[in-house]
Coordinates of C-alpha atoms in Angstrom, one line a residue:
X1 CA 102.3 13.9 139.1
X2 CA 99.6 11.9 140.2
X3 CA 95.6 12.8 139.3
X4 CA 94.4 15.3 141.9
X5 CA 98.0 17.7 140.0
X6 CA 97.0 16.3 136.7
X7 CA 93.8 17.3 136.4
X8 CA 94.1 20.8 138.4
X9 CA 92.0 24.3 138.7
X10 CA 94.4 25.9 137.4
X11 CA 97.5 25.0 135.0
X12 CA 100.5 23.8 137.1
X13 CA 104.5 23.3 136.1
X14 CA 107.9 22.3 137.1
X15 CA 111.7 24.0 136.7
X16 CA 114.7 23.5 136.6
X17 CA 116.4 26.4 138.1
X18 CA 117.7 27.2 134.6
X19 CA 113.9 27.2 133.4
X20 CA 113.4 23.7 131.8
X21 CA 110.2 22.9 131.3
X22 CA 110.0 18.7 133.7
X23 CA 106.7 18.2 134.2
X24 CA 103.2 20.3 132.9
X25 CA 99.3 19.4 134.4
X26 CA 96.7 18.3 132.1
X27 CA 95.0 21.4 132.8
X28 CA 97.7 23.7 131.2
X29 CA 97.6 21.7 128.6
X30 CA 94.0 22.1 127.7
X31 CA 94.9 25.1 127.6
X32 CA 96.7 26.4 125.8
X33 CA 97.1 23.6 122.9
X34 CA 100.0 21.9 123.7
X35 CA 101.3 18.0 124.1
X36 CA 103.3 16.8 126.4
X37 CA 105.6 16.4 124.0
X38 CA 105.9 20.2 122.8
X39 CA 107.0 21.4 126.0
X40 CA 108.9 18.6 127.9
X41 CA 112.5 19.5 128.4
X42 CA 112.0 23.4 126.3
X43 CA 112.5 26.4 128.0
X44 CA 109.2 28.1 129.7
X45 CA 110.4 31.8 127.8
X46 CA 109.8 29.6 124.7
X47 CA 106.1 29.9 124.5
X48 CA 106.6 34.2 125.5
X49 CA 105.8 37.0 123.9
X50 CA 108.9 39.3 123.8
X51 CA 107.6 41.9 126.2
X52 CA 107.1 38.9 128.6
X53 CA 110.9 37.3 128.4
X54 CA 112.1 40.4 129.8
X55 CA 109.5 40.5 132.4
X56 CA 110.4 36.8 133.1
X57 CA 114.0 37.0 133.0
X58 CA 114.7 40.4 134.9
X59 CA 111.7 39.2 137.4
X60 CA 110.4 36.2 138.0
X61 CA 113.9 34.9 138.9
X62 CA 115.7 37.5 140.6
X63 CA 112.6 37.3 142.4
X64 CA 112.2 33.3 143.5
X65 CA 116.0 33.1 143.5
X66 CA 116.4 35.9 146.2
X67 CA 113.3 35.4 148.1
X68 CA 111.9 32.0 147.3
X69 CA 109.1 33.2 145.2
X70 CA 107.0 35.4 144.1
X71 CA 103.1 36.0 144.1
X72 CA 101.9 38.2 141.8
X73 CA 102.8 38.0 137.1
X74 CA 101.6 39.6 135.1
X75 CA 102.6 37.3 131.7
X76 CA 101.4 36.9 128.2
X77 CA 102.1 33.5 126.5
X78 CA 101.2 31.6 123.4
X79 CA 99.6 28.8 122.5
X80 CA 99.8 26.7 119.7
X81 CA 97.9 28.4 117.5
X82 CA 100.5 31.4 118.5
X83 CA 97.1 33.5 119.4
X84 CA 98.1 35.1 122.8
X85 CA 96.4 34.8 126.6
X86 CA 96.6 36.8 129.4
X87 CA 97.8 35.1 132.6
X88 CA 98.7 35.0 136.0
X89 CA 101.7 33.4 137.8
X90 CA 102.6 32.0 141.2
X91 CA 106.0 30.1 141.3
X92 CA 108.5 29.1 145.0
X93 CA 111.5 27.7 145.2
X94 CA 111.4 23.9 146.3
X95 CA 113.3 21.0 146.1
X96 CA 112.7 17.1 145.4
X97 CA 115.3 14.5 145.7
X98 CA 117.5 15.9 142.6
X99 CA 117.7 18.9 143.6
X100 CA 116.6 22.6 143.5
X101 CA 113.0 23.1 140.9
X102 CA 110.8 26.1 140.7
X103 CA 106.6 25.1 141.3
X104 CA 104.8 27.0 139.0
X105 CA 100.6 27.7 139.2
X106 CA 99.2 29.8 135.9
X107 CA 95.5 30.9 135.9
X108 CA 94.4 32.6 133.0
X109 CA 93.6 36.6 133.3
X110 CA 90.5 37.7 132.0
X111 CA 91.5 39.8 129.4
X112 CA 90.4 44.4 128.9
X113 CA 88.9 43.6 125.8
X114 CA 86.7 41.2 127.1
X115 CA 86.0 43.9 130.0
X116 CA 85.0 46.6 127.8
X117 CA 82.5 44.6 125.3
X118 CA 80.9 43.1 129.1
X119 CA 81.2 46.9 130.2
X120 CA 78.6 47.5 126.7
X121 CA 76.7 45.3 127.3
X122 CA 75.7 45.8 130.2
X123 CA 75.1 49.4 129.7
X124 CA 72.3 49.0 127.1
X125 CA 71.2 46.3 128.7
X126 CA 71.3 49.4 132.0
X127 CA 69.3 51.8 129.5
X128 CA 66.6 50.5 129.1
X129 CA 66.2 49.4 132.8
X130 CA 66.3 53.2 133.1
X131 CA 63.2 53.4 130.8
X132 CA 60.2 51.1 131.9
X133 CA 60.9 53.2 135.4
X134 CA 63.7 50.5 136.9
X135 CA 61.5 47.4 136.6
X136 CA 64.2 45.6 135.9
X137 CA 67.2 47.7 138.1
X138 CA 67.7 44.4 140.4
X139 CA 69.3 42.7 137.8
X140 CA 71.1 44.9 136.2
X141 CA 72.8 46.0 139.8
X142 CA 73.4 42.4 141.1
X143 CA 75.0 41.7 137.0
X144 CA 76.8 45.1 138.0
X145 CA 78.0 43.6 140.7
X146 CA 79.7 40.1 139.3
X147 CA 82.0 42.3 136.8
X148 CA 85.5 41.7 138.1
X149 CA 85.8 45.9 137.4
X150 CA 85.0 48.8 139.7
X151 CA 81.9 49.5 139.0
X152 CA 79.9 53.5 139.6
X153 CA 76.9 54.4 138.2
X154 CA 75.8 58.5 138.5
X155 CA 73.1 60.1 137.2
X156 CA 73.0 63.2 135.4
X157 CA 73.9 65.5 138.3
X158 CA 77.0 63.3 139.3
X159 CA 75.6 61.8 142.1
X160 CA 76.1 58.1 142.3
X161 CA 73.9 55.8 142.6
X162 CA 75.3 52.3 142.3
X163 CA 78.7 51.4 143.5
X164 CA 79.7 47.6 143.1
X165 CA 82.1 45.4 145.9
X166 CA 85.3 45.5 144.0
X167 CA 84.8 49.9 143.5
X168 CA 84.1 50.1 147.6
X169 CA 87.4 48.2 147.9
X170 CA 89.6 50.3 145.7
X171 CA 87.8 53.3 147.0
X172 CA 87.5 52.4 150.3
X173 CA 83.9 54.2 150.5
X174 CA 81.5 52.0 151.6
X175 CA 77.3 51.7 149.8
X176 CA 76.0 52.8 152.4
X177 CA 78.9 56.1 152.7
X178 CA 79.0 56.1 148.5
X179 CA 75.8 56.5 147.2
X180 CA 74.2 60.5 146.8
X181 CA 77.2 61.8 146.7
X182 CA 79.1 63.7 143.9
X183 CA 81.3 61.1 142.0
X184 CA 84.8 63.2 142.0
X185 CA 84.0 63.5 146.5
X186 CA 84.0 58.4 146.2
X187 CA 86.8 58.9 143.1
X188 CA 90.0 60.8 144.4
X189 CA 92.2 60.5 140.9
X190 CA 95.3 62.5 140.0
X191 CA 97.2 62.4 137.0
X192 CA 100.0 59.9 137.5
X193 CA 101.8 62.1 135.9
X194 CA 101.5 65.7 136.6
X195 CA 99.9 65.0 140.0
X196 CA 97.7 66.9 139.1
X197 CA 93.6 66.5 140.3
X198 CA 91.2 64.2 137.8
X199 CA 87.5 65.6 139.1
X200 CA 86.7 66.4 135.7
X201 CA 86.3 63.3 133.8
X202 CA 82.2 62.8 134.5
X203 CA 81.4 66.2 134.5
X204 CA 83.3 66.6 130.9
X205 CA 81.8 63.8 129.5
X206 CA 78.2 65.3 130.7
X207 CA 78.5 68.5 129.2
X208 CA 80.0 67.4 125.6
X209 CA 78.1 64.6 124.8
X210 CA 80.2 61.8 123.8
X211 CA 78.8 58.4 124.6
X212 CA 82.4 57.0 125.9
X213 CA 86.1 57.8 127.1
X214 CA 88.4 56.3 128.1
X215 CA 92.0 56.4 130.3
X216 CA 94.8 54.9 132.0
X217 CA 97.1 55.5 133.9
X218 CA 95.6 57.8 136.9
X219 CA 96.7 57.5 140.3
X220 CA 93.2 55.7 142.3
X221 CA 94.2 57.5 145.9
X222 CA 91.3 55.2 149.1
X223 CA 89.8 57.1 151.5
X224 CA 92.9 55.7 153.9
X225 CA 95.6 57.6 151.2
X226 CA 95.8 53.6 149.5
X227 CA 97.4 54.9 145.7
X228 CA 96.6 52.6 142.7
X229 CA 97.2 52.9 139.4
X230 CA 93.6 52.6 137.9
X231 CA 92.8 52.4 133.8
X232 CA 88.7 52.4 132.7
X233 CA 86.1 54.0 130.6
X234 CA 83.5 56.2 131.4
X235 CA 80.4 55.8 129.0
X236 CA 76.9 57.6 128.6
X237 CA 73.8 56.0 129.6
X238 CA 71.8 57.6 127.3
X239 CA 67.8 57.5 126.6
X240 CA 65.7 56.4 123.9
X241 CA 64.9 60.5 123.9
X242 CA 68.5 60.6 123.2
X243 CA 68.9 61.9 126.5
X244 CA 72.3 61.4 128.9
X245 CA 70.7 60.0 132.4
X246 CA 73.2 59.6 133.6
X247 CA 77.5 57.6 133.4
X248 CA 78.5 54.2 133.8
X249 CA 82.1 54.8 135.2
X250 CA 83.8 50.9 135.3
X251 CA 87.9 50.5 136.8
X252 CA 90.8 48.1 137.2
X253 CA 94.2 48.2 139.6
X254 CA 96.7 47.7 136.8
X255 CA 99.1 48.9 139.6
X256 CA 101.5 45.6 138.7
X257 CA 101.4 45.9 134.8
X258 CA 102.2 49.1 135.2
X259 CA 104.8 49.0 137.7
X260 CA 106.8 46.1 136.3
X261 CA 106.3 48.6 132.2
X262 CA 107.9 51.2 134.3
X263 CA 110.6 49.0 135.6
X264 CA 111.1 47.5 132.4
X265 CA 111.8 51.1 130.7
X266 CA 113.6 52.3 133.6
X267 CA 116.3 48.9 132.4
X268 CA 116.0 50.2 129.1
X269 CA 117.1 54.0 129.9
X270 CA 119.5 54.2 132.8
X271 CA 121.7 51.3 131.2
X272 CA 125.0 52.3 129.9
X273 CA 124.8 50.4 126.2
X274 CA 122.9 51.7 123.3
X275 CA 119.2 49.6 123.4
X276 CA 117.6 48.9 120.8
X277 CA 114.3 47.7 119.4
X278 CA 113.9 45.8 115.7
X279 CA 110.6 44.4 114.3
X280 CA 110.6 41.6 112.0
X281 CA 110.3 44.4 108.5
X282 CA 114.2 45.7 109.7
X283 CA 112.5 48.7 110.9
X284 CA 113.1 50.4 114.3
X285 CA 110.2 50.1 116.3
X286 CA 111.9 51.8 119.6
X287 CA 115.2 53.3 121.2
X288 CA 115.8 54.3 124.0
X289 CA 118.3 57.7 125.7
X290 CA 121.4 56.7 124.7
X291 CA 121.2 56.3 121.7
X292 CA 119.6 58.8 121.0
X293 CA 122.7 61.1 122.6
X294 CA 125.3 58.7 120.6
X295 CA 123.1 59.4 117.3
X296 CA 121.8 62.4 117.5
X297 CA 118.4 61.7 116.9
X298 CA 115.2 61.8 118.3
X299 CA 113.2 58.8 118.2
X300 CA 110.5 60.6 116.5
X301 CA 113.4 61.0 113.6
X302 CA 114.2 56.9 113.7
X303 CA 110.6 54.8 114.5
X304 CA 109.4 53.6 111.9
X305 CA 112.6 53.6 109.7
X306 CA 114.7 50.8 108.6
X307 CA 118.1 49.3 110.3
X308 CA 119.8 50.1 107.1
X309 CA 119.3 52.7 105.4
X310 CA 121.6 54.6 108.1
X311 CA 124.8 52.3 107.5
X312 CA 127.4 53.6 105.4
X313 CA 126.9 52.1 102.2
X314 CA 130.8 50.3 101.8
X315 CA 129.1 48.8 104.9
X316 CA 125.9 47.3 103.4
X317 CA 126.5 44.2 102.0
X318 CA 128.7 42.9 105.2
X319 CA 126.1 44.0 107.9
X320 CA 122.9 42.6 105.3
X321 CA 124.9 39.1 105.6
X322 CA 125.9 39.5 109.7
X323 CA 121.9 39.9 110.2
X324 CA 121.3 36.9 107.9
X325 CA 123.2 34.9 109.7
X326 CA 121.6 35.9 112.8
X327 CA 118.4 34.4 112.2
X328 CA 119.9 30.7 111.5
X329 CA 121.7 30.9 115.1
X330 CA 121.2 30.7 118.8
X331 CA 124.4 32.7 119.4
X332 CA 124.8 36.5 119.8
X333 CA 125.6 37.8 116.6
X334 CA 128.5 41.0 117.0
X335 CA 129.8 43.3 114.2
X336 CA 130.9 46.7 113.3
X337 CA 129.9 49.5 111.4
X338 CA 129.6 52.4 110.4
X339 CA 127.0 54.4 111.0
X340 CA 124.7 57.6 110.1
X341 CA 124.5 60.1 112.9
X342 CA 122.0 62.9 112.5
X343 CA 124.0 65.2 111.5
X344 CA 125.8 63.6 108.6
X345 CA 128.7 62.2 110.2
X346 CA 129.0 58.6 110.4
X347 CA 130.6 56.7 113.8
X348 CA 131.7 53.1 114.2
X349 CA 129.3 50.8 116.0
X350 CA 129.7 47.8 117.8
X351 CA 126.6 45.9 117.7
X352 CA 125.7 43.0 120.2
X353 CA 122.3 40.1 118.5
X354 CA 120.2 37.4 119.3
X355 CA 117.8 36.8 116.7
X356 CA 114.8 36.0 118.7
X357 CA 111.6 33.6 117.3
X358 CA 108.7 36.3 117.1
X359 CA 107.9 40.3 116.6
X360 CA 111.0 42.2 117.8
X361 CA 114.1 41.1 117.6
X362 CA 116.7 43.3 120.8
X363 CA 119.8 44.3 119.8
X364 CA 122.5 46.4 122.7
X365 CA 125.4 48.5 120.7
X366 CA 128.7 50.4 122.2
X367 CA 130.4 53.5 120.2
X368 CA 133.7 52.0 119.7
X369 CA 134.8 54.8 117.2
X370 CA 137.7 56.2 119.0
X371 CA 138.8 53.0 119.8
X372 CA 138.8 51.8 116.7
X373 CA 141.0 55.5 115.2
X374 CA 143.2 54.8 118.0
X375 CA 143.8 51.3 116.7
X376 CA 143.8 52.2 113.2
X377 CA 146.4 54.6 114.1
X378 CA 148.3 52.4 116.5
X379 CA 148.2 50.2 113.6
X380 CA 149.9 52.2 111.0
X381 CA 152.5 52.8 113.4
X382 CA 153.9 49.9 113.0
X383 CA 153.5 49.2 109.6
X384 CA 154.4 52.3 107.8
X385 CA 157.5 54.0 107.1
X386 CA 157.6 57.3 108.8
X387 CA 159.5 59.0 105.4
X388 CA 157.9 57.9 102.2
X389 CA 154.6 56.5 104.8
X390 CA 154.7 53.0 102.6
X391 CA 154.7 50.1 103.9
X392 CA 157.7 48.9 105.9
X393 CA 159.6 45.0 106.4
X394 CA 157.3 43.7 109.8
X395 CA 154.1 44.3 107.2
X396 CA 155.8 42.9 104.7
X397 CA 156.3 39.2 106.4
X398 CA 152.7 39.4 108.1
X399 CA 150.8 40.1 104.4
X400 CA 153.2 37.1 102.4
X401 CA 152.1 34.5 105.4
X402 CA 148.7 35.2 103.6
X403 CA 149.3 35.7 100.0
X404 CA 151.8 33.1 99.9
X405 CA 148.9 30.3 101.6
X406 CA 146.7 31.9 99.2
X407 CA 148.9 31.5 96.1
X408 CA 149.5 28.0 97.0
X409 CA 146.2 26.9 97.5
X410 CA 145.0 28.5 94.0
X411 CA 148.5 27.4 92.1
X412 CA 149.1 30.6 91.5
X413 CA 151.9 32.4 90.5
X414 CA 153.5 35.7 92.1
X415 CA 156.9 37.6 91.3
X416 CA 158.5 39.9 93.5
X417 CA 160.8 42.5 93.0
X418 CA 164.1 44.3 94.7
X419 CA 165.0 47.9 93.8
X420 CA 167.9 49.8 94.7
X421 CA 169.3 53.2 93.8
X422 CA 171.9 53.9 91.7
X423 CA 174.3 55.6 93.4
X424 CA 172.6 57.6 96.9
X425 CA 175.2 56.3 98.4
X426 CA 176.8 60.2 96.6
X427 CA 173.3 61.3 96.8
X428 CA 173.6 61.9 100.7
X429 CA 176.8 61.9 100.6
X430 CA 176.7 65.9 98.3
X431 CA 173.6 67.2 99.0
X432 CA 172.7 65.5 102.1
X433 CA 169.9 62.9 104.3
X434 CA 167.6 66.2 104.3
X435 CA 167.6 66.1 100.1
X436 CA 167.7 62.3 100.1
X437 CA 165.1 61.5 102.1
X438 CA 163.3 64.6 100.1
X439 CA 163.6 61.7 96.7
X440 CA 163.2 58.8 98.3
X441 CA 160.3 60.5 98.7
X442 CA 160.3 61.6 95.2
X443 CA 161.3 58.2 94.2
X444 CA 158.1 56.3 96.0
X445 CA 155.4 58.2 94.6
X446 CA 157.0 57.6 90.6
X447 CA 156.8 54.2 91.1
X448 CA 153.0 53.9 92.8
X449 CA 152.2 56.0 89.7
X450 CA 153.3 52.7 88.2
X451 CA 152.2 49.9 89.3
X452 CA 148.8 48.6 89.4
X453 CA 146.4 48.6 92.4
X454 CA 146.9 44.4 93.5
X455 CA 151.1 44.9 93.9
X456 CA 152.0 46.1 97.1
X457 CA 155.1 48.2 97.7
X458 CA 157.4 47.9 100.3
X459 CA 160.4 50.4 101.2
X460 CA 163.1 47.1 102.9
X461 CA 165.3 49.2 104.7
X462 CA 167.4 52.4 103.3
X463 CA 166.9 53.2 99.5
X464 CA 166.1 49.2 98.8
X465 CA 162.5 48.6 97.8
X466 CA 160.5 46.0 97.4
X467 CA 157.4 45.2 95.0
X468 CA 155.0 42.2 95.4
X469 CA 152.7 41.1 92.4
X470 CA 150.4 38.0 93.0
X471 CA 148.8 36.7 89.8
X472 CA 151.9 38.2 88.1
X473 CA 154.5 35.5 86.3
X474 CA 158.1 36.9 85.6
X475 CA 157.7 37.8 81.6
X476 CA 154.8 39.9 83.2
X477 CA 156.2 41.2 85.8
X478 CA 159.5 42.0 83.8
X479 CA 157.3 44.4 81.8
X480 CA 155.7 45.9 84.4
X481 CA 159.6 46.8 85.9
X482 CA 160.9 48.5 82.8
X483 CA 157.8 50.9 83.0
X484 CA 159.1 52.6 86.5
X485 CA 162.7 51.8 85.9
X486 CA 161.4 53.7 82.7
X487 CA 159.6 55.7 84.9
X488 CA 162.6 56.6 87.2
X489 CA 165.3 56.9 84.6
X490 CA 163.3 59.8 82.5
X491 CA 161.8 62.0 86.0
X492 CA 164.7 64.5 86.8
X493 CA 164.6 65.9 90.0
X494 CA 165.0 69.1 91.4
X495 CA 168.7 69.0 92.7
X496 CA 169.8 65.9 91.8
X497 CA 169.1 65.8 88.2
X498 CA 168.4 62.1 86.9
X499 CA 168.6 58.9 88.9
X500 CA 167.9 54.8 87.5
X501 CA 167.0 52.2 89.6
X502 CA 168.6 48.2 89.8
X503 CA 165.3 45.8 89.8
X504 CA 166.2 42.0 90.2
X505 CA 162.9 40.4 90.2
X506 CA 161.9 36.3 90.8
X507 CA 159.1 34.1 90.9
X508 CA 158.4 32.9 93.7
X509 CA 158.8 28.8 93.0
X510 CA 156.2 26.0 94.9
X511 CA 156.4 25.1 98.6
X512 CA 160.0 28.0 97.9
X513 CA 160.3 29.7 102.0
X514 CA 160.5 33.4 101.7
X515 CA 164.0 33.5 101.9
X516 CA 165.6 31.6 99.6
X517 CA 162.6 33.9 97.4
X518 CA 164.0 36.3 98.7
X519 CA 168.1 35.7 98.0
X520 CA 167.6 34.4 94.5
X521 CA 166.4 37.9 93.9
X522 CA 168.3 39.8 96.2
X523 CA 171.1 38.0 93.5
X524 CA 169.4 39.3 90.6
X525 CA 169.5 42.8 91.3
X526 CA 173.2 41.9 92.1
X527 CA 173.4 41.1 89.0
X528 CA 172.0 44.6 88.1
X529 CA 174.7 46.2 89.6
X530 CA 177.3 43.9 88.1
X531 CA 176.5 44.9 84.6
X532 CA 176.0 48.6 84.7
X533 CA 173.1 49.5 86.6
X534 CA 169.3 50.8 85.7
X535 CA 168.5 47.6 84.7
X536 CA 166.5 44.7 85.4
X537 CA 167.2 41.4 85.8
X538 CA 165.6 38.7 86.4
X539 CA 166.0 35.0 88.0
X540 CA 166.1 32.7 86.2
X541 CA 166.0 30.0 89.4

């Protein structure tokens, strides 16, 4: 970068089409307090406020890529001390020997607070001028005309006595035509929301006795019909005896800022996804219409409430962990939890969250309740036995794959038991399959009342059931299996009477394949049948 560019009267930054800073001049560094090492190879968004990141991402790059440049974009940047400053950004697509570049010029914009402080000072000085019979009138008029806002001064009847150059430009009225006119003739304003004419601003201040009123989002219609969004202040000129001798009306053109904010709000509200903004304390700051519609809340119901306070109690721990992990990662965090609606019901919500260092975090979400319910139904059909409601053989295979790996890694015992109802064929042949089915269901319920919560009961096929007992050796397993055998034997069935069961069990050997383990348990069951049934036999390996 040559010396003239480095010390130009405005900031200059050269970006890649992806937003990475490649060059920055001394003027911008002096403006912000950063050094070259702080900014080079960093993304331009790294020192923008959160709201400005959205504006930059959604407006700046699309305009530059589609139209080759953007004339004016108001942004808020943070200097090295984390203080915010308003700037005007102008960008154009360029090209050098390394490819396409984006040249950016950055000019500091005065803050609204500075305007109002300066205006208050002017008002006080203007009051002094009136007291001294216009002795300093010329000085204050000169000052008024130097302010970077439209300024109109009236007498106590609302007739214009002073109008500066910017007010002329905004209203389309020249000084010659405006002086002496009532202010509502020159300052033709309507409400930006109701579109009703607002000619009451100055008269109401004069009648109310107030010293100052602020206004925003008014539409100023100039003499040629051009419309501008304006905001500003109207202040009373009060003499030493307490009488109001006129008003000072200051205003500025906020059309670009207003339309940018409106475009962002429109983007939030037409988005098909639920969107929310959460502050650094985890409380809701803003939600869009889709968010309100899905969960039933209004903004007033939810703004200021903590995000976790709506999470199902069983999901809070996992959700908190996901939030903590997202704060330590640049990747988008995706997680699902049950979230409470206004009517008290819970919906399954899938969240997409990316932590951005600063005051707010933006999250999108979608309602996946119906999808989760359908998946659960399909999964249940796939892994459950239709008759008994027990897990089926297909589930057992997938379940054991993980459990065997865990048992091997932790060096924990594991026992399998195969149960077969004695003489069950006679039940079907004598009373029919419907009765046999009911007896099988009754037997499954009896077993479930005896086994532990960590044990898995599976209908393996026909009248054959399988129990998997984690962290259980063969001796401990036999105690539980004897209780099951006795519970079934002592349970009188309404139609068929007494039923017994034969059980074969085997503790898994280290590195033993399922097929070999099952074969040993089945061989033990065979011995139980041959030794008179209604007994538990354990494999001796």
